[in-house]
Amino acid sequence: MNSLLQQKNYLIGSPQDIEALKSTEHARVLVVSDVHGKSSILINIVKQFGKSCNALVLCGDSTYDLAELLEQGNENKDFCDFIPPVIAFIQGNGDPSTFPVSFDIGAQNPNANGILKGTVIVPPCQTLEVNGKNLFIVHGHHQGVDFGIDRLAYSMKEHNCQIALFGHTHVPFNLMTDDENTKNYFINPGSCSRPRGGSPNSCAILTIEKDFCDAAFIKILTPLSNNPQFSIFTPN
């Protein structure tokens, strides 16, 4: 369950859960991107996988859908139990820099002083420490991911991260590189609502252990139904 409070570092969750995530020996991170207003898909993904995950990452073009998720979590404690303890999210090229919710989500965030109560601040990028590994979270449009990952790799290294999570292309992507004996991971979960390039509606679950990192990609069948089906697949 998530505390539904945005902290100074813009993560949503309690300080205790954010700190615990840094050293969790076996962590599962649910990664979703490019929801584009189809919030029912995001909510069904969270209902299916959220309880078994330590964090939820949204890689942009999903702020309206995050707002719906937060509102439902605030209104329905049974649903809130499905929301992972930590939420990390960033601004996509179609997202605003802030959005409102009906409760005081910024009560513990000093960066929210002076802005309207109930305002969620959306950062352009985010870092998240999971089990001693640093995740770099962006949408990808500023890094030109439509044309390759070179700029993304440079930005990730600037932020001292080993794992990059991004969206924007609407195409799932999974690559591991070895740079000076350091393994770097580049993961795009695809779009859960508007897939491109012949790919399915999809999301991903990242498993992070001390000496292990792996991404499982999940195909969403009949995504707009009330009871969608899910299956594992390998991106092309």
Coordinates of C-alpha atoms in Angstrom, one line a residue:
M1 CA 0.0 0.0 0.0
N2 CA 1.2 3.5 -0.8
S3 CA 0.9 6.4 1.6
L4 CA -0.2 8.7 -1.3
L5 CA 2.2 11.5 -0.2
Q6 CA 4.6 13.2 -2.5
Q7 CA 8.0 13.7 -0.9
K8 CA 10.7 16.4 -1.5
N9 CA 12.4 14.2 -4.1
Y10 CA 9.0 14.0 -6.0
L11 CA 8.5 10.3 -5.3
I12 CA 5.1 9.3 -4.0
G13 CA 5.3 7.1 -0.9
S14 CA 6.4 7.2 2.7
P15 CA 10.0 8.1 3.6
Q16 CA 10.3 4.7 5.2
D17 CA 9.2 2.8 2.1
I18 CA 11.5 4.9 -0.2
E19 CA 14.4 4.2 2.1
A20 CA 13.6 0.5 2.4
L21 CA 13.6 0.2 -1.4
K22 CA 17.3 1.1 -1.5
S23 CA 18.3 -2.1 0.2
T24 CA 15.5 -4.6 -0.6
E25 CA 17.2 -7.8 -1.5
H26 CA 14.7 -8.9 -4.0
A27 CA 12.8 -6.0 -5.7
R28 CA 10.2 -6.0 -8.4
V29 CA 9.5 -2.8 -10.2
L30 CA 6.3 -2.5 -12.4
V31 CA 7.1 -0.3 -15.4
V32 CA 4.4 1.3 -17.5
S33 CA 4.5 4.1 -20.1
D34 CA 2.4 6.0 -22.6
V35 CA -1.0 5.4 -21.1
H36 CA -2.4 8.4 -23.0
G37 CA -5.7 8.7 -21.1
K38 CA -6.7 5.0 -21.0
S39 CA -6.5 5.0 -17.2
S40 CA -8.6 1.8 -16.9
I41 CA -5.7 -0.1 -18.5
L42 CA -3.3 1.3 -15.9
I43 CA -5.7 0.5 -13.1
N44 CA -6.1 -3.1 -14.3
I45 CA -2.4 -3.5 -14.6
V46 CA -1.9 -2.3 -11.0
K47 CA -4.7 -4.7 -9.8
Q48 CA -3.0 -7.6 -11.5
F49 CA 0.6 -6.9 -10.5
G50 CA 0.8 -4.1 -8.0
K51 CA 0.6 -6.1 -4.8
S52 CA 3.7 -8.2 -5.8
C53 CA 5.8 -5.2 -6.7
N54 CA 7.9 -2.8 -4.5
A55 CA 7.5 0.2 -6.9
L56 CA 5.6 1.5 -9.8
V57 CA 7.4 3.5 -12.5
L58 CA 5.5 5.6 -15.1
C59 CA 7.7 6.7 -18.0
G60 CA 5.7 9.6 -19.2
D61 CA 2.5 10.6 -21.1
S62 CA 0.6 9.2 -18.2
T63 CA -0.1 12.0 -15.8
Y64 CA -3.9 12.1 -16.3
D65 CA -3.9 8.3 -15.6
L66 CA -1.7 8.7 -12.5
A67 CA -4.2 11.3 -11.3
E68 CA -7.0 8.7 -11.7
L69 CA -5.0 6.1 -9.9
L70 CA -4.3 8.4 -7.0
E71 CA -7.9 9.5 -6.7
Q72 CA -9.1 5.9 -6.7
G73 CA -6.4 5.0 -4.1
N74 CA -7.5 7.8 -1.9
E75 CA -11.2 7.0 -2.1
N76 CA -10.9 3.2 -2.0
K77 CA -8.6 1.7 0.6
D78 CA -9.1 -1.8 -0.9
F79 CA -7.7 -0.5 -4.2
C80 CA -4.9 1.4 -2.5
D81 CA -3.7 -1.9 -1.2
F82 CA -2.8 -2.9 -4.8
I83 CA -0.7 0.3 -5.3
P84 CA 3.1 -0.4 -4.8
P85 CA 4.6 1.4 -1.8
V86 CA 6.7 3.7 -4.0
I87 CA 5.7 5.5 -7.2
A88 CA 8.2 7.2 -9.5
F89 CA 7.0 9.2 -12.5
I90 CA 8.2 11.9 -15.0
Q91 CA 6.9 14.4 -17.5
G92 CA 6.3 13.2 -21.0
N93 CA 6.1 15.4 -24.1
G94 CA 2.3 15.4 -23.6
D95 CA 2.3 16.0 -19.9
P96 CA 1.9 19.1 -17.8
S97 CA 4.5 20.0 -15.1
T98 CA 1.8 19.8 -12.4
F99 CA -1.7 18.4 -12.0
P100 CA -4.3 18.6 -9.2
V101 CA -5.8 15.9 -7.0
S102 CA -8.6 16.3 -4.5
F103 CA -6.5 15.6 -1.4
D104 CA -3.3 17.2 0.2
I105 CA -0.7 14.9 -1.5
G106 CA 2.0 17.5 -0.9
A107 CA 1.5 17.9 2.8
Q108 CA 5.1 16.6 3.5
N109 CA 6.7 18.1 0.4
P110 CA 8.5 21.5 1.1
N111 CA 8.6 22.1 -2.6
A112 CA 4.8 22.2 -2.6
N113 CA 4.8 25.3 -0.3
G114 CA 3.2 28.3 -2.0
I115 CA 1.3 26.2 -4.6
L116 CA -2.3 25.1 -4.5
K117 CA -3.1 22.4 -2.0
G118 CA -3.5 19.1 -3.8
T119 CA -0.9 19.8 -6.5
V120 CA 1.3 17.0 -7.8
I121 CA 4.6 18.2 -9.2
V122 CA 5.8 16.3 -12.2
P123 CA 9.7 16.2 -12.6
P124 CA 11.3 16.1 -16.1
C125 CA 13.4 13.1 -15.0
Q126 CA 13.8 11.0 -11.9
T127 CA 16.3 8.7 -10.2
L128 CA 15.3 5.9 -8.0
E129 CA 17.6 3.7 -5.9
V130 CA 16.5 0.0 -5.8
N131 CA 18.7 -2.6 -4.0
G132 CA 21.8 -0.6 -4.4
K133 CA 21.2 0.1 -8.1
N134 CA 20.3 3.6 -9.5
L135 CA 17.5 3.8 -12.0
F136 CA 17.3 6.8 -14.4
I137 CA 13.8 7.5 -15.5
V138 CA 12.9 9.7 -18.4
H139 CA 10.3 9.8 -21.2
G140 CA 13.1 9.9 -23.8
H141 CA 12.0 12.7 -26.2
H142 CA 14.8 15.0 -24.9
Q143 CA 17.3 12.2 -25.4
G144 CA 16.2 11.5 -29.0
V145 CA 15.3 7.8 -28.4
D146 CA 13.4 7.7 -31.7
F147 CA 16.9 7.7 -33.3
G148 CA 18.9 5.6 -30.8
I149 CA 20.1 5.4 -27.2
D150 CA 23.4 7.2 -27.4
R151 CA 22.2 10.4 -25.7
L152 CA 20.2 8.4 -23.2
A153 CA 23.3 6.5 -22.3
Y154 CA 25.2 9.7 -21.8
S155 CA 22.5 11.2 -19.6
M156 CA 22.2 8.0 -17.6
K157 CA 26.0 8.0 -16.9
E158 CA 25.8 11.7 -15.9
H159 CA 23.3 10.8 -13.3
N160 CA 25.4 7.9 -12.0
C161 CA 22.8 5.3 -13.0
Q162 CA 23.1 1.8 -14.3
I163 CA 19.5 1.2 -15.5
A164 CA 17.5 3.5 -17.9
L165 CA 13.7 3.3 -18.0
F166 CA 12.1 5.3 -20.8
G167 CA 9.1 5.4 -23.1
H168 CA 8.0 7.7 -26.0
T169 CA 8.6 5.3 -28.9
H170 CA 5.6 3.1 -27.9
V171 CA 7.8 0.1 -28.8
P172 CA 9.2 -2.3 -26.2
F173 CA 13.0 -2.4 -26.0
N174 CA 15.4 -4.4 -23.9
L175 CA 19.2 -4.0 -24.1
M176 CA 22.1 -4.8 -21.8
T177 CA 25.6 -3.3 -22.6
D178 CA 28.9 -3.9 -20.8
D179 CA 30.8 -0.6 -20.3
E180 CA 34.2 -0.9 -18.5
N181 CA 33.0 -4.1 -16.7
T182 CA 29.7 -2.3 -15.7
K183 CA 26.5 -3.7 -17.0
N184 CA 24.0 -1.1 -18.2
Y185 CA 20.4 -1.8 -18.9
F186 CA 18.1 0.1 -21.3
I187 CA 14.4 -0.8 -20.9
N188 CA 11.3 0.6 -22.6
P189 CA 8.1 -1.2 -21.6
G190 CA 6.2 -0.1 -24.7
S191 CA 2.8 1.5 -24.6
C192 CA 0.0 -0.2 -22.7
S193 CA -2.6 1.7 -24.8
R194 CA -1.1 2.8 -28.2
P195 CA 1.5 0.3 -29.3
R196 CA 3.5 0.9 -32.5
G197 CA 5.6 -1.0 -34.9
G198 CA 3.5 -4.2 -34.7
S199 CA 4.2 -4.6 -31.0
P200 CA 1.4 -5.5 -28.6
N201 CA -0.1 -3.4 -25.8
S202 CA 2.5 -4.0 -23.1
C203 CA 4.2 -3.2 -19.8
A204 CA 7.2 -4.7 -18.0
I205 CA 8.3 -6.0 -14.6
L206 CA 11.9 -5.4 -13.6
T207 CA 13.5 -7.8 -11.1
I208 CA 16.5 -6.4 -9.3
E209 CA 18.7 -8.5 -7.0
K210 CA 22.3 -7.8 -5.8
D211 CA 24.0 -9.3 -8.8
F212 CA 21.0 -9.7 -11.2
C213 CA 18.7 -7.6 -13.2
D214 CA 16.1 -8.9 -15.6
A215 CA 13.0 -7.4 -17.4
A216 CA 9.9 -9.6 -18.1
F217 CA 7.7 -8.0 -20.8
I218 CA 3.9 -8.5 -20.4
K219 CA 1.5 -8.5 -23.3
I220 CA -2.0 -7.1 -22.5
L221 CA -4.7 -9.0 -24.3
T222 CA -8.1 -7.2 -24.7
P223 CA -6.7 -4.2 -22.8
L224 CA -10.0 -2.2 -22.7
S225 CA -12.0 -5.1 -21.2
N226 CA -12.9 -5.3 -17.5
N227 CA -10.9 -8.5 -17.2
P228 CA -7.9 -8.3 -19.5
Q229 CA -5.6 -11.3 -19.9
F230 CA -1.8 -11.1 -19.6
S231 CA 1.0 -13.2 -21.0
I232 CA 4.8 -13.0 -21.1
F233 CA 6.5 -12.2 -24.4
T234 CA 9.9 -11.3 -25.8
P235 CA 10.3 -8.0 -27.7
N236 CA 11.6 -8.2 -31.3

